[in-house]
């Protein structure tokens, strides 16, 4: 009987491992001038990425009809939810669409999250995070509202702060609230759940002297977050995204000053190792986020063209 149970346990363990092995990493992206829409790359190891041919969703909404900074997450029911920047300047919202297979998409919607702020300059880089404690989605983004905050080193139309809404169904949204106010212009924030009541906010200090990536820590995905760290990256870097590969967290970022992509590896978001020599990304890859897909979904994407 014991031998039989051991066999069952071993079989179950093997099955669970093989099921996990079926998940493939997927990296969203866009291409300049951002009118072509959604580009995708996939990886089996989280380091080496292969591009999938062509655009998988053409932007149809927003005054500029562009798609920048596509952020995607997979819901509990397997539905992929994506938001993106629709306008470089102007506009009071972001784009939203959902899909089961990343090929057939829902009707694109414009979510006017800053409709109550007539002076808003922009709505940049919306990022989705699923809060598994409250069972809701948090969407954060950067906006400038001139003269809203104390004058720093940035001009009033470039003095960003982070805002957020929450939703359970992407049909009704909470009121827009201030998300993060570090005392300087900040954009491109990403929420990472490291453990229970242990969250990391990866951010770009967008002030002219800095323009690099830092981290801050909090006990909730809505903060408050402590004082940000010293810079992790060099001058002129942005668009961070984070994925866990094995025991390590990989922090990818657009090192746009040198026109390349780089990555850092960390166990704790305190000590980092530059692993840029170990990664490979498609040429032209731009600011996106990483999720996972099944082999079946990948097969469909590869056969799309």
mmCIF file of C-alpha atoms in Angstrom:
data_model
loop_
_atom_site.group_PDB
_atom_site.id
_atom_site.type_symbol
_atom_site.label_atom_id
_atom_site.label_comp_id
_atom_site.label_asym_id
_atom_site.label_seq_id
_atom_site.Cartn_x
_atom_site.Cartn_y
_atom_site.Cartn_z
ATOM 1 C CA UNK A 1 0.000 0.000 0.000
ATOM 2 C CA UNK A 2 2.827 2.416 0.922
ATOM 3 C CA UNK A 3 4.633 1.578 -2.304
ATOM 4 C CA UNK A 4 1.430 2.271 -4.246
ATOM 5 C CA UNK A 5 1.008 5.656 -2.541
ATOM 6 C CA UNK A 6 4.612 6.590 -3.277
ATOM 7 C CA UNK A 7 4.070 5.808 -6.967
ATOM 8 C CA UNK A 8 0.950 7.997 -7.009
ATOM 9 C CA UNK A 9 2.759 10.863 -5.278
ATOM 10 C CA UNK A 10 5.700 10.632 -7.682
ATOM 11 C CA UNK A 11 3.346 10.531 -10.671
ATOM 12 C CA UNK A 12 1.457 13.571 -9.368
ATOM 13 C CA UNK A 13 4.712 15.450 -8.789
ATOM 14 C CA UNK A 14 5.878 14.656 -12.305
ATOM 15 C CA UNK A 15 2.544 15.738 -13.738
ATOM 16 C CA UNK A 16 2.611 19.030 -11.832
ATOM 17 C CA UNK A 17 6.158 19.700 -13.030
ATOM 18 C CA UNK A 18 5.269 18.927 -16.653
ATOM 19 C CA UNK A 19 2.208 21.175 -16.401
ATOM 20 C CA UNK A 20 4.382 24.024 -15.198
ATOM 21 C CA UNK A 21 6.813 23.289 -18.012
ATOM 22 C CA UNK A 22 4.020 23.885 -20.533
ATOM 23 C CA UNK A 23 3.829 27.552 -19.595
ATOM 24 C CA UNK A 24 5.794 29.803 -21.941
ATOM 25 C CA UNK A 25 6.860 33.367 -21.132
ATOM 26 C CA UNK A 26 5.304 36.055 -23.348
ATOM 27 C CA UNK A 27 6.668 39.607 -23.693
ATOM 28 C CA UNK A 28 4.432 42.355 -25.113
ATOM 29 C CA UNK A 29 5.995 45.127 -27.152
ATOM 30 C CA UNK A 30 5.410 47.874 -29.689
ATOM 31 C CA UNK A 31 7.412 49.404 -32.510
ATOM 32 C CA UNK A 32 8.068 53.034 -33.298
ATOM 33 C CA UNK A 33 6.172 55.038 -34.505
ATOM 34 C CA UNK A 34 3.611 52.970 -32.540
ATOM 35 C CA UNK A 35 0.899 52.922 -35.188
ATOM 36 C CA UNK A 36 1.337 49.211 -35.964
ATOM 37 C CA UNK A 37 0.068 47.986 -32.602
ATOM 38 C CA UNK A 38 0.871 44.930 -30.513
ATOM 39 C CA UNK A 39 4.041 42.901 -31.050
ATOM 40 C CA UNK A 40 4.867 39.736 -29.138
ATOM 41 C CA UNK A 41 7.941 37.688 -28.258
ATOM 42 C CA UNK A 42 8.118 34.349 -26.443
ATOM 43 C CA UNK A 43 10.699 32.510 -24.373
ATOM 44 C CA UNK A 44 11.001 29.108 -22.722
ATOM 45 C CA UNK A 45 13.704 30.159 -20.276
ATOM 46 C CA UNK A 46 12.912 33.845 -19.586
ATOM 47 C CA UNK A 47 16.226 34.972 -21.086
ATOM 48 C CA UNK A 48 16.172 34.184 -24.809
ATOM 49 C CA UNK A 49 13.246 35.685 -26.707
ATOM 50 C CA UNK A 50 11.973 34.979 -30.207
ATOM 51 C CA UNK A 51 9.734 37.480 -31.973
ATOM 52 C CA UNK A 52 6.373 36.469 -33.411
ATOM 53 C CA UNK A 53 5.797 37.908 -36.855
ATOM 54 C CA UNK A 54 3.618 40.958 -37.363
ATOM 55 C CA UNK A 55 1.137 42.896 -35.257
ATOM 56 C CA UNK A 56 -1.497 41.092 -33.193
ATOM 57 C CA UNK A 57 -3.783 44.072 -32.511
ATOM 58 C CA UNK A 58 -3.946 47.322 -34.478
ATOM 59 C CA UNK A 59 -4.856 50.404 -32.395
ATOM 60 C CA UNK A 60 -8.229 51.938 -33.260
ATOM 61 C CA UNK A 61 -8.931 54.330 -30.406
ATOM 62 C CA UNK A 62 -7.534 57.554 -28.994
ATOM 63 C CA UNK A 63 -6.889 60.731 -30.943
ATOM 64 C CA UNK A 64 -3.512 59.474 -32.182
ATOM 65 C CA UNK A 65 -4.561 55.837 -32.729
ATOM 66 C CA UNK A 66 -1.258 54.533 -31.440
ATOM 67 C CA UNK A 67 -0.332 51.742 -29.077
ATOM 68 C CA UNK A 68 2.584 52.289 -26.721
ATOM 69 C CA UNK A 69 3.562 50.451 -23.522
ATOM 70 C CA UNK A 70 1.149 47.482 -23.811
ATOM 71 C CA UNK A 71 0.644 45.936 -20.360
ATOM 72 C CA UNK A 72 -1.011 42.546 -20.114
ATOM 73 C CA UNK A 73 -2.056 40.172 -17.349
ATOM 74 C CA UNK A 74 -3.860 36.840 -17.310
ATOM 75 C CA UNK A 75 -7.014 36.615 -15.218
ATOM 76 C CA UNK A 76 -8.111 33.640 -13.114
ATOM 77 C CA UNK A 77 -10.405 32.504 -15.934
ATOM 78 C CA UNK A 78 -7.582 32.527 -18.480
ATOM 79 C CA UNK A 79 -8.663 35.794 -20.110
ATOM 80 C CA UNK A 80 -5.859 38.186 -21.007
ATOM 81 C CA UNK A 81 -6.490 41.831 -20.138
ATOM 82 C CA UNK A 82 -4.415 44.527 -21.808
ATOM 83 C CA UNK A 83 -4.118 48.298 -21.438
ATOM 84 C CA UNK A 84 -1.935 50.704 -23.404
ATOM 85 C CA UNK A 85 -1.021 54.348 -24.008
ATOM 86 C CA UNK A 86 -3.204 55.830 -26.768
ATOM 87 C CA UNK A 87 -1.653 59.310 -27.058
ATOM 88 C CA UNK A 88 1.802 60.730 -26.424
ATOM 89 C CA UNK A 89 0.211 64.030 -25.351
ATOM 90 C CA UNK A 90 -3.408 64.969 -24.868
ATOM 91 C CA UNK A 91 -6.223 62.615 -24.019
ATOM 92 C CA UNK A 92 -7.528 61.682 -20.592
ATOM 93 C CA UNK A 93 -7.495 57.898 -20.689
ATOM 94 C CA UNK A 94 -5.948 54.674 -21.941
ATOM 95 C CA UNK A 95 -6.945 51.802 -24.206
ATOM 96 C CA UNK A 96 -8.308 48.443 -23.072
ATOM 97 C CA UNK A 97 -9.087 45.114 -24.761
ATOM 98 C CA UNK A 98 -9.258 41.459 -23.717
ATOM 99 C CA UNK A 99 -8.671 38.110 -25.400
ATOM 100 C CA UNK A 100 -8.652 34.379 -24.693
ATOM 101 C CA UNK A 101 -6.006 33.528 -27.289
ATOM 102 C CA UNK A 102 -4.272 36.875 -28.066
ATOM 103 C CA UNK A 103 -5.574 36.636 -31.636
ATOM 104 C CA UNK A 104 -9.287 37.357 -31.306
ATOM 105 C CA UNK A 105 -9.838 40.506 -29.254
ATOM 106 C CA UNK A 106 -12.808 42.242 -27.681
ATOM 107 C CA UNK A 107 -13.847 45.631 -28.983
ATOM 108 C CA UNK A 108 -11.240 48.214 -28.028
ATOM 109 C CA UNK A 109 -12.414 50.617 -25.339
ATOM 110 C CA UNK A 110 -11.153 54.000 -24.234
ATOM 111 C CA UNK A 111 -11.162 54.345 -20.432
ATOM 112 C CA UNK A 112 -11.229 58.095 -19.532
ATOM 113 C CA UNK A 113 -9.701 57.780 -16.067
ATOM 114 C CA UNK A 114 -8.666 61.461 -15.911
ATOM 115 C CA UNK A 115 -11.942 62.895 -17.223
ATOM 116 C CA UNK A 116 -12.328 64.998 -14.067
ATOM 117 C CA UNK A 117 -8.951 66.694 -14.635
ATOM 118 C CA UNK A 118 -9.420 69.154 -17.543
ATOM 119 C CA UNK A 119 -5.807 70.340 -17.352
ATOM 120 C CA UNK A 120 -4.247 66.871 -17.521
ATOM 121 C CA UNK A 121 -1.342 66.761 -19.982
ATOM 122 C CA UNK A 122 -1.117 63.015 -20.592
ATOM 123 C CA UNK A 123 -1.902 59.466 -19.490
ATOM 124 C CA UNK A 124 1.241 57.367 -19.833
ATOM 125 C CA UNK A 125 2.161 53.690 -19.560
ATOM 126 C CA UNK A 126 -0.843 52.138 -17.775
ATOM 127 C CA UNK A 127 0.167 48.974 -15.949
ATOM 128 C CA UNK A 128 -2.134 46.172 -14.731
ATOM 129 C CA UNK A 129 -1.601 44.294 -11.479
ATOM 130 C CA UNK A 130 -3.925 41.575 -10.145
ATOM 131 C CA UNK A 131 -4.448 41.873 -6.392
ATOM 132 C CA UNK A 132 -5.026 38.258 -5.311
ATOM 133 C CA UNK A 133 -5.966 39.383 -1.791
ATOM 134 C CA UNK A 134 -8.846 41.669 -2.764
ATOM 135 C CA UNK A 135 -9.557 39.775 -6.014
ATOM 136 C CA UNK A 136 -9.422 42.904 -8.129
ATOM 137 C CA UNK A 137 -7.235 44.529 -10.751
ATOM 138 C CA UNK A 138 -5.197 47.644 -10.025
ATOM 139 C CA UNK A 139 -4.273 49.854 -12.976
ATOM 140 C CA UNK A 140 -1.617 52.499 -12.398
ATOM 141 C CA UNK A 141 -0.310 55.184 -14.783
ATOM 142 C CA UNK A 142 1.602 58.456 -14.902
ATOM 143 C CA UNK A 143 -0.036 61.836 -15.536
ATOM 144 C CA UNK A 144 0.995 65.468 -15.298
ATOM 145 C CA UNK A 145 -1.435 68.028 -13.881
ATOM 146 C CA UNK A 146 0.308 71.423 -14.002
ATOM 147 C CA UNK A 147 0.749 73.224 -10.652
ATOM 148 C CA UNK A 148 -0.750 70.315 -8.689
ATOM 149 C CA UNK A 149 2.470 69.611 -6.783
ATOM 150 C CA UNK A 150 5.324 71.665 -5.398
ATOM 151 C CA UNK A 151 7.683 72.866 -8.080
ATOM 152 C CA UNK A 152 10.606 70.499 -8.442
ATOM 153 C CA UNK A 153 13.332 70.369 -11.057
ATOM 154 C CA UNK A 154 10.843 69.655 -13.844
ATOM 155 C CA UNK A 155 8.735 72.126 -15.783
ATOM 156 C CA UNK A 156 5.045 72.037 -14.903
ATOM 157 C CA UNK A 157 4.031 70.027 -17.983
ATOM 158 C CA UNK A 158 6.556 67.314 -17.226
ATOM 159 C CA UNK A 159 5.987 66.912 -13.487
ATOM 160 C CA UNK A 160 4.408 63.434 -13.372
ATOM 161 C CA UNK A 161 2.830 61.560 -10.523
ATOM 162 C CA UNK A 162 1.298 58.093 -10.420
ATOM 163 C CA UNK A 163 -2.488 57.551 -10.247
ATOM 164 C CA UNK A 164 -4.684 54.455 -10.075
ATOM 165 C CA UNK A 165 -8.112 52.879 -10.402
ATOM 166 C CA UNK A 166 -9.333 49.407 -9.415
ATOM 167 C CA UNK A 167 -11.812 47.130 -11.167
ATOM 168 C CA UNK A 168 -13.133 43.590 -10.930
ATOM 169 C CA UNK A 169 -14.695 43.367 -14.382
ATOM 170 C CA UNK A 170 -13.204 46.166 -16.558
ATOM 171 C CA UNK A 171 -16.710 47.589 -16.886
ATOM 172 C CA UNK A 172 -16.941 49.602 -13.702
ATOM 173 C CA UNK A 173 -13.949 51.365 -12.195
ATOM 174 C CA UNK A 174 -13.247 53.022 -8.873
ATOM 175 C CA UNK A 175 -12.686 56.760 -8.664
ATOM 176 C CA UNK A 176 -9.228 57.849 -9.756
ATOM 177 C CA UNK A 177 -6.840 58.445 -6.858
ATOM 178 C CA UNK A 178 -3.237 59.474 -6.365
ATOM 179 C CA UNK A 179 -1.091 56.344 -6.201
ATOM 180 C CA UNK A 180 2.488 57.458 -5.567
ATOM 181 C CA UNK A 181 3.964 60.860 -4.708
ATOM 182 C CA UNK A 182 7.725 60.542 -4.118
ATOM 183 C CA UNK A 183 8.376 64.281 -4.284
ATOM 184 C CA UNK A 184 9.741 64.136 -7.825
ATOM 185 C CA UNK A 185 8.523 63.413 -11.352
ATOM 186 C CA UNK A 186 7.885 59.664 -11.620
ATOM 187 C CA UNK A 187 6.681 57.398 -14.448
ATOM 188 C CA UNK A 188 6.771 53.731 -15.584
ATOM 189 C CA UNK A 189 5.898 52.070 -12.284
ATOM 190 C CA UNK A 190 5.481 48.302 -11.912
ATOM 191 C CA UNK A 191 4.025 46.487 -8.877
ATOM 192 C CA UNK A 192 5.659 43.212 -7.814
ATOM 193 C CA UNK A 193 4.334 40.867 -5.129
ATOM 194 C CA UNK A 194 7.419 39.360 -3.477
ATOM 195 C CA UNK A 195 5.556 37.732 -0.589
ATOM 196 C CA UNK A 196 2.671 38.144 1.837
ATOM 197 C CA UNK A 197 2.525 41.834 2.800
ATOM 198 C CA UNK A 198 5.779 42.289 0.893
ATOM 199 C CA UNK A 199 5.512 44.364 -2.275
ATOM 200 C CA UNK A 200 8.035 46.134 -4.477
ATOM 201 C CA UNK A 201 7.379 49.194 -6.612
ATOM 202 C CA UNK A 202 9.791 49.458 -9.524
ATOM 203 C CA UNK A 203 9.804 53.035 -10.840
ATOM 204 C CA UNK A 204 11.515 55.499 -13.108
ATOM 205 C CA UNK A 205 12.764 58.729 -11.570
ATOM 206 C CA UNK A 206 11.923 60.943 -14.543
ATOM 207 C CA UNK A 207 13.749 64.083 -13.416
ATOM 208 C CA UNK A 208 16.285 65.452 -15.893
ATOM 209 C CA UNK A 209 19.340 64.727 -13.703
ATOM 210 C CA UNK A 210 18.256 61.128 -13.025
ATOM 211 C CA UNK A 211 16.077 59.381 -15.646
ATOM 212 C CA UNK A 212 16.871 55.957 -14.231
ATOM 213 C CA UNK A 213 15.203 53.092 -12.391
ATOM 214 C CA UNK A 214 14.768 52.719 -8.642
ATOM 215 C CA UNK A 215 12.699 50.584 -6.246
ATOM 216 C CA UNK A 216 10.582 51.215 -3.153
ATOM 217 C CA UNK A 217 8.947 48.789 -0.706
ATOM 218 C CA UNK A 218 5.513 48.514 0.900
ATOM 219 C CA UNK A 219 3.166 46.102 2.672
ATOM 220 C CA UNK A 220 0.280 46.510 0.220
ATOM 221 C CA UNK A 221 0.032 46.855 -3.573
ATOM 222 C CA UNK A 222 -1.558 50.257 -2.929
ATOM 223 C CA UNK A 223 1.268 51.355 -0.638
ATOM 224 C CA UNK A 224 2.287 53.417 1.108
ATOM 225 C CA UNK A 225 5.795 52.828 -0.211
ATOM 226 C CA UNK A 226 8.942 53.880 1.568
ATOM 227 C CA UNK A 227 11.614 56.203 0.241
ATOM 228 C CA UNK A 228 12.941 55.050 -3.109
ATOM 229 C CA UNK A 229 16.350 53.431 -3.434
ATOM 230 C CA UNK A 230 19.486 54.691 -5.078
ATOM 231 C CA UNK A 231 19.469 54.229 -8.888
ATOM 232 C CA UNK A 232 19.751 50.640 -10.113
ATOM 233 C CA UNK A 233 20.438 51.585 -13.720
ATOM 234 C CA UNK A 234 22.376 54.121 -15.691
ATOM 235 C CA UNK A 235 21.220 57.492 -17.024
ATOM 236 C CA UNK A 236 18.506 57.294 -19.720
ATOM 237 C CA UNK A 237 16.757 54.020 -18.870
ATOM 238 C CA UNK A 238 13.030 53.327 -18.518
ATOM 239 C CA UNK A 239 10.157 50.914 -19.112
ATOM 240 C CA UNK A 240 10.932 48.270 -16.457
ATOM 241 C CA UNK A 241 9.107 44.960 -16.244
ATOM 242 C CA UNK A 242 9.703 42.057 -13.853
ATOM 243 C CA UNK A 243 9.374 38.286 -14.192
ATOM 244 C CA UNK A 244 10.283 35.471 -11.811
ATOM 245 C CA UNK A 245 12.449 32.745 -13.342
ATOM 246 C CA UNK A 246 13.248 29.965 -10.885
ATOM 247 C CA UNK A 247 14.337 31.596 -7.629
ATOM 248 C CA UNK A 248 15.455 34.808 -9.294
ATOM 249 C CA UNK A 249 13.558 37.895 -10.313
ATOM 250 C CA UNK A 250 14.610 39.378 -13.655
ATOM 251 C CA UNK A 251 14.134 43.120 -14.077
ATOM 252 C CA UNK A 252 14.122 43.996 -17.778
ATOM 253 C CA UNK A 253 14.417 47.616 -18.879
ATOM 254 C CA UNK A 254 14.833 49.750 -21.975
ATOM 255 C CA UNK A 255 18.315 51.249 -21.860
ATOM 256 C CA UNK A 256 17.243 53.824 -24.425
ATOM 257 C CA UNK A 257 20.270 56.068 -24.063
ATOM 258 C CA UNK A 258 22.381 53.313 -25.605
ATOM 259 C CA UNK A 259 19.508 51.964 -27.730
ATOM 260 C CA UNK A 260 19.508 48.475 -26.221
ATOM 261 C CA UNK A 261 17.659 46.317 -23.708
ATOM 262 C CA UNK A 262 19.238 45.226 -20.441
ATOM 263 C CA UNK A 263 18.336 43.039 -17.468
ATOM 264 C CA UNK A 264 19.169 42.729 -13.779
ATOM 265 C CA UNK A 265 18.772 39.600 -11.638
ATOM 266 C CA UNK A 266 17.907 39.698 -7.946
ATOM 267 C CA UNK A 267 16.666 37.540 -5.090
ATOM 268 C CA UNK A 268 15.563 40.383 -2.818
ATOM 269 C CA UNK A 269 15.429 43.661 -4.833
ATOM 270 C CA UNK A 270 18.298 44.935 -2.714
ATOM 271 C CA UNK A 271 21.270 43.286 -4.383
ATOM 272 C CA UNK A 272 21.309 43.072 -8.176
ATOM 273 C CA UNK A 273 23.464 41.379 -10.803
ATOM 274 C CA UNK A 274 23.687 42.647 -14.386
ATOM 275 C CA UNK A 275 22.728 39.701 -16.623
ATOM 276 C CA UNK A 276 22.391 41.677 -19.864
ATOM 277 C CA UNK A 277 24.962 39.445 -21.579
ATOM 278 C CA UNK A 278 22.640 36.467 -20.998
ATOM 279 C CA UNK A 279 19.498 37.888 -22.641
ATOM 280 C CA UNK A 280 18.447 38.111 -26.267
ATOM 281 C CA UNK A 281 15.497 40.145 -27.560
ATOM 282 C CA UNK A 282 14.096 40.887 -31.041
ATOM 283 C CA UNK A 283 15.434 44.004 -32.719
ATOM 284 C CA UNK A 284 13.253 47.054 -32.091
ATOM 285 C CA UNK A 285 11.655 45.638 -28.926
ATOM 286 C CA UNK A 286 10.062 48.405 -26.843
ATOM 287 C CA UNK A 287 8.420 48.873 -23.428
ATOM 288 C CA UNK A 288 6.010 46.057 -22.570
ATOM 289 C CA UNK A 289 5.257 43.494 -19.861
ATOM 290 C CA UNK A 290 5.703 39.752 -19.367
ATOM 291 C CA UNK A 291 3.025 37.132 -18.741
ATOM 292 C CA UNK A 292 2.717 33.397 -19.449
ATOM 293 C CA UNK A 293 0.889 31.398 -22.118
ATOM 294 C CA UNK A 294 0.263 27.717 -22.789
ATOM 295 C CA UNK A 295 1.871 25.802 -25.620
ATOM 296 C CA UNK A 296 -1.562 25.677 -27.256
ATOM 297 C CA UNK A 297 -1.837 29.488 -27.262
ATOM 298 C CA UNK A 298 1.711 29.780 -28.601
ATOM 299 C CA UNK A 299 0.910 27.333 -31.401
ATOM 300 C CA UNK A 300 -2.076 29.486 -32.395
ATOM 301 C CA UNK A 301 0.044 32.647 -32.410
ATOM 302 C CA UNK A 302 2.696 30.993 -34.563
ATOM 303 C CA UNK A 303 0.107 29.772 -37.043
ATOM 304 C CA UNK A 304 -1.738 33.102 -37.245
ATOM 305 C CA UNK A 305 0.049 34.407 -40.335
#
